[in-house]
mmCIF file of C-alpha atoms and ligand atoms in Angstrom:
data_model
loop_
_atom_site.group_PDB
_atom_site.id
_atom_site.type_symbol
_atom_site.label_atom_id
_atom_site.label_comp_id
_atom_site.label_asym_id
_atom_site.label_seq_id
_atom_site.Cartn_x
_atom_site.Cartn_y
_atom_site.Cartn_z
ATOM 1 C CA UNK A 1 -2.644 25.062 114.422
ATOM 2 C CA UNK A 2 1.088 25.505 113.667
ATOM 3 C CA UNK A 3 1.818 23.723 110.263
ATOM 4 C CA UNK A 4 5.524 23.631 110.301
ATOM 5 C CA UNK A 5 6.821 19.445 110.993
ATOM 6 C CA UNK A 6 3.192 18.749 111.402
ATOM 7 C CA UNK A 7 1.933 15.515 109.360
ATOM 8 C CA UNK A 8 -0.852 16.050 106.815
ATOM 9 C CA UNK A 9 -2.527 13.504 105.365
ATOM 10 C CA UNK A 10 -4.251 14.042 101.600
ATOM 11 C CA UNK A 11 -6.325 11.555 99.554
ATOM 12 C CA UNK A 12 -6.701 11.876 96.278
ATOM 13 C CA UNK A 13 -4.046 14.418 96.126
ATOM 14 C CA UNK A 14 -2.208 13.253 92.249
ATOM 15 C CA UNK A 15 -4.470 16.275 90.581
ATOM 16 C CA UNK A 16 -7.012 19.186 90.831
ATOM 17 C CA UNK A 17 -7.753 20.227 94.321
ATOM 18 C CA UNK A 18 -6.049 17.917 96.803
ATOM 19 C CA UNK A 19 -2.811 18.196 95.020
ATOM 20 C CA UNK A 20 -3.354 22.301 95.862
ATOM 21 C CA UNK A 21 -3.823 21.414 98.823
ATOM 22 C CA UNK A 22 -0.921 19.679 98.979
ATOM 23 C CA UNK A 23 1.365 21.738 98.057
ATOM 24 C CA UNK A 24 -0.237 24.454 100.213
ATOM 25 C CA UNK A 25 0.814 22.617 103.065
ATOM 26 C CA UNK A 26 3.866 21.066 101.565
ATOM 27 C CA UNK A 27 4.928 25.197 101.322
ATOM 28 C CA UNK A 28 4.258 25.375 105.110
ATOM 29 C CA UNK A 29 6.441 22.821 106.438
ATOM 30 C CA UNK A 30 4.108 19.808 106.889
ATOM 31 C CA UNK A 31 5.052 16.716 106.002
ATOM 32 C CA UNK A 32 2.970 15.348 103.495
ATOM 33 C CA UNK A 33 1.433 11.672 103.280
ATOM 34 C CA UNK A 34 -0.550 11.544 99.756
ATOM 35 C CA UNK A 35 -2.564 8.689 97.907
ATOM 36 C CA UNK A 36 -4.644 8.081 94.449
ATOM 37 C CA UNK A 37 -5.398 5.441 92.661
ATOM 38 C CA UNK A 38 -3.832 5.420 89.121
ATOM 39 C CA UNK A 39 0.313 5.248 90.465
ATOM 40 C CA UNK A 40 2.086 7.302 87.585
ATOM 41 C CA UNK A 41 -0.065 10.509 88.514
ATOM 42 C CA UNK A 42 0.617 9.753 92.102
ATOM 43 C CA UNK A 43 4.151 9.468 91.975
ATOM 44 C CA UNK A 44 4.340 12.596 89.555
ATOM 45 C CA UNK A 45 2.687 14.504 91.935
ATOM 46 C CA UNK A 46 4.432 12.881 94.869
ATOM 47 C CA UNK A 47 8.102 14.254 92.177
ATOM 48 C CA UNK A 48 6.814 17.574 92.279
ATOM 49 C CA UNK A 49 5.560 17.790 95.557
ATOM 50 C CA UNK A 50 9.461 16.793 96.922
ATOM 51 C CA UNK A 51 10.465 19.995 95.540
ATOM 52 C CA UNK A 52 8.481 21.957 98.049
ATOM 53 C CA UNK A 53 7.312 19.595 101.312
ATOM 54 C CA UNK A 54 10.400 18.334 103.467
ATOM 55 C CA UNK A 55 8.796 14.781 103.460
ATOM 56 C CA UNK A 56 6.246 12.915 100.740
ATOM 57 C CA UNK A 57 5.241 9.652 100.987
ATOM 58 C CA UNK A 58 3.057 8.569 98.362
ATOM 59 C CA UNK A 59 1.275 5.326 98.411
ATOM 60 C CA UNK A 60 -1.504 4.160 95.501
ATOM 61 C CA UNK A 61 -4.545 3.915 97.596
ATOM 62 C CA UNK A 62 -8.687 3.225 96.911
ATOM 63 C CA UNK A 63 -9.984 5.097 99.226
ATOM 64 C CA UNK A 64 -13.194 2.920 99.180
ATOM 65 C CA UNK A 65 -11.730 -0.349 99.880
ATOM 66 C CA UNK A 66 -11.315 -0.908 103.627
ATOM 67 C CA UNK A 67 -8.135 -3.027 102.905
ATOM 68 C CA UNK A 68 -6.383 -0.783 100.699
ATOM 69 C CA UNK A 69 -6.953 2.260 103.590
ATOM 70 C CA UNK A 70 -6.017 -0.020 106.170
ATOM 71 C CA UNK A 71 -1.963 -0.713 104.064
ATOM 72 C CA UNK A 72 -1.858 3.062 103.463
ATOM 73 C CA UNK A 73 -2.714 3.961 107.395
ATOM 74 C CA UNK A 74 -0.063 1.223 108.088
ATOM 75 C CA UNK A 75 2.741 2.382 105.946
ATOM 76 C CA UNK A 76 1.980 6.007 107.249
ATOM 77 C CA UNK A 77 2.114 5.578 110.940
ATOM 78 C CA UNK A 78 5.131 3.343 110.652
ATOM 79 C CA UNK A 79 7.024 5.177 108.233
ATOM 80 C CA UNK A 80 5.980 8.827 109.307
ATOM 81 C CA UNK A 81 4.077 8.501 112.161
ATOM 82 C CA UNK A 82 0.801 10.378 113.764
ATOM 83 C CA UNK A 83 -1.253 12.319 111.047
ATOM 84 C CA UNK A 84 -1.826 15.860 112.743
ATOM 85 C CA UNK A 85 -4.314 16.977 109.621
ATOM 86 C CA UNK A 86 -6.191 14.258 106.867
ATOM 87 C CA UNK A 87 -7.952 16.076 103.853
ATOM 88 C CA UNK A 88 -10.510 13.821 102.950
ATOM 89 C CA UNK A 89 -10.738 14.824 99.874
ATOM 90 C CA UNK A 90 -10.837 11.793 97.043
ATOM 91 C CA UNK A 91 -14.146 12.067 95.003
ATOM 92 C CA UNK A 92 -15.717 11.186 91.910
ATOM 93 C CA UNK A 93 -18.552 12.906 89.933
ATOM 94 C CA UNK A 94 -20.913 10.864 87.703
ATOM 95 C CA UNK A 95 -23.689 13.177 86.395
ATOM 96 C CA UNK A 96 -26.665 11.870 83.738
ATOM 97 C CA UNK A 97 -30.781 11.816 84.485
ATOM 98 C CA UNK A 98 -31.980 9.959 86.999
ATOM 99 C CA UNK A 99 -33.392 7.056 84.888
ATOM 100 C CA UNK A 100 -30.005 6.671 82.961
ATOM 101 C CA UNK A 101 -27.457 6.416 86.328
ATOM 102 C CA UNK A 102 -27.092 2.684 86.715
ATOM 103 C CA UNK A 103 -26.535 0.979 90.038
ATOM 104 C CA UNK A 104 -22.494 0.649 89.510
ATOM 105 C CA UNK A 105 -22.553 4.600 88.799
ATOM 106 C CA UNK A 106 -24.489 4.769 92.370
ATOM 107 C CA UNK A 107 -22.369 2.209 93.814
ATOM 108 C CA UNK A 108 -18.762 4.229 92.589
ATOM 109 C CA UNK A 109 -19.883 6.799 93.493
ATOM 110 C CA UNK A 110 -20.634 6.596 97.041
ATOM 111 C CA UNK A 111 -18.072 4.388 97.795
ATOM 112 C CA UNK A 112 -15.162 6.951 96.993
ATOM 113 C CA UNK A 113 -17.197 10.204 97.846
ATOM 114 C CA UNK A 114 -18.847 8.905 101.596
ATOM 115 C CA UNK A 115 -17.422 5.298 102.272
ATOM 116 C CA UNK A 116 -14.034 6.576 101.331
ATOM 117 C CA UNK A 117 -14.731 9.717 104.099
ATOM 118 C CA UNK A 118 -15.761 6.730 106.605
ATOM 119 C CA UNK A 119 -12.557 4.546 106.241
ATOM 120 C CA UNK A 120 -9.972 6.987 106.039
ATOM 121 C CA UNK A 121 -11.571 8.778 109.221
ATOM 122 C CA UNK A 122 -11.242 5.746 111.031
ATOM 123 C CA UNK A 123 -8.007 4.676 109.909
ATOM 124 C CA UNK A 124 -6.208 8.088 110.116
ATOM 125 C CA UNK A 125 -8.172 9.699 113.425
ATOM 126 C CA UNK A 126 -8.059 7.144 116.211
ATOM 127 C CA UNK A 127 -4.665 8.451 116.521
ATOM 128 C CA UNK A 128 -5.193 12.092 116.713
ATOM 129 C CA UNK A 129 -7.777 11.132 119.478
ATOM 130 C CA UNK A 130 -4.797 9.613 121.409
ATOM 131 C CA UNK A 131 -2.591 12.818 121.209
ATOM 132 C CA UNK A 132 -5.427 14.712 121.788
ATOM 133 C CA UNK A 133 -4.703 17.327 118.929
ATOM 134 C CA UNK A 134 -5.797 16.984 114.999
ATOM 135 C CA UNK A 135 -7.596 18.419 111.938
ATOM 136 C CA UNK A 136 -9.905 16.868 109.865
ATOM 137 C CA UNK A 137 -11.025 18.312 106.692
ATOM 138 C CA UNK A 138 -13.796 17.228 104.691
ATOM 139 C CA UNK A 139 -14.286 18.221 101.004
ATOM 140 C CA UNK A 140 -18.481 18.202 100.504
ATOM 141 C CA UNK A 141 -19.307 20.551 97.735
ATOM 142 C CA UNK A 142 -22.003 23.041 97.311
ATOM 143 C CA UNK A 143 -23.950 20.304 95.440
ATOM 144 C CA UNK A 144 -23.929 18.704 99.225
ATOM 145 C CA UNK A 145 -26.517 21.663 99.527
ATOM 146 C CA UNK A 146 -27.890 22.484 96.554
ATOM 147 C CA UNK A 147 -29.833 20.223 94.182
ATOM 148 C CA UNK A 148 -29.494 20.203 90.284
ATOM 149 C CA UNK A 149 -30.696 18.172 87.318
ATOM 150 C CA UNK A 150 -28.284 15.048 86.180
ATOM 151 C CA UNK A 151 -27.055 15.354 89.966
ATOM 152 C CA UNK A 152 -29.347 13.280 91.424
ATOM 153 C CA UNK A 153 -26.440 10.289 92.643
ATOM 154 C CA UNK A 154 -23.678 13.394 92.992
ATOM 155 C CA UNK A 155 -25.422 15.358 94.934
ATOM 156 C CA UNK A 156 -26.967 12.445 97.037
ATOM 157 C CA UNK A 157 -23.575 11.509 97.785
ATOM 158 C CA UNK A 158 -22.340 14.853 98.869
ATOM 159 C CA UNK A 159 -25.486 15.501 101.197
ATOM 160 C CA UNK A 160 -24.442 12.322 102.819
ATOM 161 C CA UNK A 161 -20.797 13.991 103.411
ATOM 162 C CA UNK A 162 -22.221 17.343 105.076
ATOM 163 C CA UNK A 163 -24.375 15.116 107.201
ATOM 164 C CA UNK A 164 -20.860 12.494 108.042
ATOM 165 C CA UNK A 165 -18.922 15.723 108.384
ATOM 166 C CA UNK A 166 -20.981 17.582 110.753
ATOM 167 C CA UNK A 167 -22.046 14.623 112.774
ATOM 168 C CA UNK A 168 -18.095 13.618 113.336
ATOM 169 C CA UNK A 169 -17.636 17.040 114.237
ATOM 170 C CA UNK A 170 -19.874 16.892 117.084
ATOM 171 C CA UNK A 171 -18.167 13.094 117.998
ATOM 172 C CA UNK A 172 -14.538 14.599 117.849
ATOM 173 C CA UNK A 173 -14.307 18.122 118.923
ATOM 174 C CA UNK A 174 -14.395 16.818 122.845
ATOM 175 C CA UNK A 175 -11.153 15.028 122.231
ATOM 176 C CA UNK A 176 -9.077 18.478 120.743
ATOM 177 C CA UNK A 177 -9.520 16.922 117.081
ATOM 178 C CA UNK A 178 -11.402 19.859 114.607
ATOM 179 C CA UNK A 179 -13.522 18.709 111.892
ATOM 180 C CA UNK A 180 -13.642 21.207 109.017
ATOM 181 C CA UNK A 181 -16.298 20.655 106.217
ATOM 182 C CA UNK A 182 -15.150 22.339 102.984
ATOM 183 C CA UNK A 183 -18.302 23.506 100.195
ATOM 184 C CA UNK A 184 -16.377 24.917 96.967
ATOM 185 C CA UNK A 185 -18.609 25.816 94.204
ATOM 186 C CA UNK A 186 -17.627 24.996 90.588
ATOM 187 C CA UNK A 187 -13.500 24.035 90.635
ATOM 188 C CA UNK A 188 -11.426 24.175 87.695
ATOM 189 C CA UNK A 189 -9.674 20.859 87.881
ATOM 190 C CA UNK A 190 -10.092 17.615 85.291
ATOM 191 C CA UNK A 191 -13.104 16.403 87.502
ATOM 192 C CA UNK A 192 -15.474 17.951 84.872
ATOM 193 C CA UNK A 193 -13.215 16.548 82.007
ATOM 194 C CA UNK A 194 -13.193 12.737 83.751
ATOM 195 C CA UNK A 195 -17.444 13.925 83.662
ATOM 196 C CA UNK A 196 -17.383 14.823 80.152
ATOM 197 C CA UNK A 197 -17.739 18.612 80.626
ATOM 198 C CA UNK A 198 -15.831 21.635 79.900
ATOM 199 C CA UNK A 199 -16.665 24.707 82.145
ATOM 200 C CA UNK A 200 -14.835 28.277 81.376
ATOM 201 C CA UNK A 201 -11.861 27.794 83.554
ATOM 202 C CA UNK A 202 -12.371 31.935 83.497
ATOM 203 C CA UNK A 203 -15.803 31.900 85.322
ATOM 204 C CA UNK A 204 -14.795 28.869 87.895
ATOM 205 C CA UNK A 205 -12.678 28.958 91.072
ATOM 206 C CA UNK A 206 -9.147 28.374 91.309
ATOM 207 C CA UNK A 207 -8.208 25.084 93.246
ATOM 208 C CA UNK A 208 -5.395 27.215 95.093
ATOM 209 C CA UNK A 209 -7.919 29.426 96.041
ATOM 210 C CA UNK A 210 -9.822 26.358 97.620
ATOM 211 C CA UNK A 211 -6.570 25.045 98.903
ATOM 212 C CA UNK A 212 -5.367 28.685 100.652
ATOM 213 C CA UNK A 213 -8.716 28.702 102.187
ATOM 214 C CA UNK A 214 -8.419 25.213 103.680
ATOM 215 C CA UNK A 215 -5.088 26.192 104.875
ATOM 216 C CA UNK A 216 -6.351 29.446 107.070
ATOM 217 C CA UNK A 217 -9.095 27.750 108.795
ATOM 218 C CA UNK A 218 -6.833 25.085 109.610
ATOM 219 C CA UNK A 219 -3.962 27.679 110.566
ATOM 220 C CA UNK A 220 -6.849 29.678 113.341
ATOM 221 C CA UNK A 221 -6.061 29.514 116.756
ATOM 222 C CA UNK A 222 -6.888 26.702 118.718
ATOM 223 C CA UNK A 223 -9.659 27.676 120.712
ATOM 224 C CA UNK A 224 -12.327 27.575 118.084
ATOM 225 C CA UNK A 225 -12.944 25.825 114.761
ATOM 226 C CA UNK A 226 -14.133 26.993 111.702
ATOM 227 C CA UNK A 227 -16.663 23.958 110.992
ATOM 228 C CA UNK A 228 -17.885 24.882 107.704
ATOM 229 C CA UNK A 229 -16.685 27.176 104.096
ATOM 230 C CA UNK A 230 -18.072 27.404 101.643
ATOM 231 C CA UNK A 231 -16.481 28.899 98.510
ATOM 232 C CA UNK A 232 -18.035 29.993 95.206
ATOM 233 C CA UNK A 233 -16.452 31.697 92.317
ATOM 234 C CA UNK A 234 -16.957 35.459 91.853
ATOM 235 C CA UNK A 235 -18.851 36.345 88.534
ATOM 236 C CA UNK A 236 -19.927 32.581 87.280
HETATM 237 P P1 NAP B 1 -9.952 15.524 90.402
HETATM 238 O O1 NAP B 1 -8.980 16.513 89.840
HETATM 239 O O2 NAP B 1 -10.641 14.581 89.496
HETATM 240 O O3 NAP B 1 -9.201 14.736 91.568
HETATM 241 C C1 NAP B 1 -9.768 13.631 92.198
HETATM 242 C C2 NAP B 1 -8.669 12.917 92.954
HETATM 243 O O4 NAP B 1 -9.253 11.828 93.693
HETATM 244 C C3 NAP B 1 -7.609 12.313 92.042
HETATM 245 O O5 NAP B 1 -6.367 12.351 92.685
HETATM 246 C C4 NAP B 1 -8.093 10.879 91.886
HETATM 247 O O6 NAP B 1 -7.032 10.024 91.475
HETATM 248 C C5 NAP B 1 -8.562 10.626 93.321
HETATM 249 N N1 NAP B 1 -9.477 9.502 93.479
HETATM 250 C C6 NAP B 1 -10.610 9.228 92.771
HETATM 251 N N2 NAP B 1 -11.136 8.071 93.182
HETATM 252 C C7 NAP B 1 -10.320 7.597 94.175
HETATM 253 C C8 NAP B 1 -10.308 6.427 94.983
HETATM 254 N N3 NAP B 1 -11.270 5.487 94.868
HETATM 255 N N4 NAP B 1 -9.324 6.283 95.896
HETATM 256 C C9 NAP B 1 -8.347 7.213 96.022
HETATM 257 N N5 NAP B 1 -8.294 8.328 95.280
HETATM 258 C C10 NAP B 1 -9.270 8.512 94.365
HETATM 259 O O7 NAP B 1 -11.163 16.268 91.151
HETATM 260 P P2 NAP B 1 -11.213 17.558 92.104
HETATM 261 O O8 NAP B 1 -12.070 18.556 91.431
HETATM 262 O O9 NAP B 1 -9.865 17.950 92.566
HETATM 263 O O10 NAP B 1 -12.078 16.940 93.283
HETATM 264 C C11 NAP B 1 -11.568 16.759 94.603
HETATM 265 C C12 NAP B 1 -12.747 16.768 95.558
HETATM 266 O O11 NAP B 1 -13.415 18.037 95.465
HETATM 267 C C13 NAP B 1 -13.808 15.717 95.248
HETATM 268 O O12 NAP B 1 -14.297 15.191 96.464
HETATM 269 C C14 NAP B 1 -14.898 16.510 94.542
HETATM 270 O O13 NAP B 1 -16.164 15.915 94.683
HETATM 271 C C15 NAP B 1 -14.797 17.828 95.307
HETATM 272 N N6 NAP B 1 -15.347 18.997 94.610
HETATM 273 C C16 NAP B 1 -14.928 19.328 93.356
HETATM 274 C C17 NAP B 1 -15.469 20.454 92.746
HETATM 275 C C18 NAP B 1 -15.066 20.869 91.367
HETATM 276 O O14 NAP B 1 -15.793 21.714 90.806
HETATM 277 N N7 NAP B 1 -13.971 20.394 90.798
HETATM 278 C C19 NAP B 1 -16.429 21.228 93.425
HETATM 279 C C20 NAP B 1 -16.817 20.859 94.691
HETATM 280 C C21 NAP B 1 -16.257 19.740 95.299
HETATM 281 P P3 NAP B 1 -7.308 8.543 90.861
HETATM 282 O O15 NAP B 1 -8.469 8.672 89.924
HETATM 283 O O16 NAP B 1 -6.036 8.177 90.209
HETATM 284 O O17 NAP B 1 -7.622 7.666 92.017
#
């Protein structure tokens, strides 16, 4: 796909990986439509991201509630119009043993990292359907493959993307819309501070690395689709 005047849509785009994304696409020519929850960090981003996109529109979102999607897909189609590319991207990680995750930790967590993926799909891609011509991206994670200990609700959540992901895939590709489903290994971004950890930002990936990659397999020609990356860092 051609980026330049296209309209990308980004959740969860005020920090860490979607916000590289962001501005990776922002530093093509798309027009950007962003959301978050927490509004200063949004509109910060949104600041920054006006320096490099042509358009931002930035609208506090939660991704898992249906009526808070449903405003944001309203303001975006009337203000900017058809979404050519969403990053589903928004996620949370909550990480403890299996017998200390409570309910509301299971309940968070799938609501941003799958229900969120749900809603925003079909608020954003009944559209791209009609024109016959989109991209959606899908951030899973390696842990959507992989199993660890203290990841029994993260991981859960992310095998539940993969399986979202590559079923819609299969749905959409017959109407010209590509579904890409995007694995990154450990990220340096404050998702492990928000979880209480603190990795070596030395031996983790780079989100613009993540966020150059999801920008090449959207940029491949339009006769085939890249359906899944995965990206891990070098020497962890
Ligand atoms: P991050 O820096 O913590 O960013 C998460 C973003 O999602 C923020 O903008 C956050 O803003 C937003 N968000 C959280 N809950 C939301 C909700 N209910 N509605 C709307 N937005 C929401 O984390 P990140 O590392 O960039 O993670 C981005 C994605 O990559 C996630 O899906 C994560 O699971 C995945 N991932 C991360 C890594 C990693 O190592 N970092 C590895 C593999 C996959 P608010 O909190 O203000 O809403």
């Amino acid at each position: 796909m051609e980026l330049s005047g296209r309209l990308a849509v980004i959740t969860g785009a005020s920090t860490g990986i979607g916000l590289s994304v962001a501005e990776a696409l922002g530093r093509e020519g798309c027009r950007l439509a962003i959301c978050a929850r927490t509004e200063v960090d949004l509109e910060q981003a949104a600041e920054r991201l006006r320096t490099i996109a042509p358009q931002v529109l930035a609208v506090p979102t939660d991704v898992s509630d249906e009526g808070s999607v449903r405003a944001f897909a309203k303001r975006v189609h009337s203000e900017l119009g058809t979404a050519d590319i969403l990053v589903n991207n928004a996620g949370v990680g909550v990480f403890g043993h299996v017998l200390d995750l409570t309910p509301a930790d299971y309940d968070v967590t799938f609501g941003v990292n799958v229900r969120g993926v749900f809603l925003c799909t079909q608020a954003f891609v009944p559209a791209m359907v009609e024109q016959n011509d989109g991209v959606v991206v899908n951030v899973a994670s390696i842990a959507g493959k992989n199993f660890f200990p203290n990841g029994s609700v993260y991981a859960a959540s992310k095998h539940a993307v993969m399986g979202m992901s590559k079923s819609m895939m299969l749905d959409l590709r017959k109407d010209n819309v590509r579904v890409i489903t995007v694995c990154p290994g450990s990220v340096y971004t404050p998702f492990f501070e928000k979880a209480g950890q603190s990795p070596d930002p030395e031996t983790i990936i780079d989100p613009g690395d993540v966020a150059e990659l999801v920008v090449k397999a959207i940029q491949l020609s339009d006769g085939g689709t890249v359906s899944e990356v995965e990206i891990r860092p070098v020497n962890p």
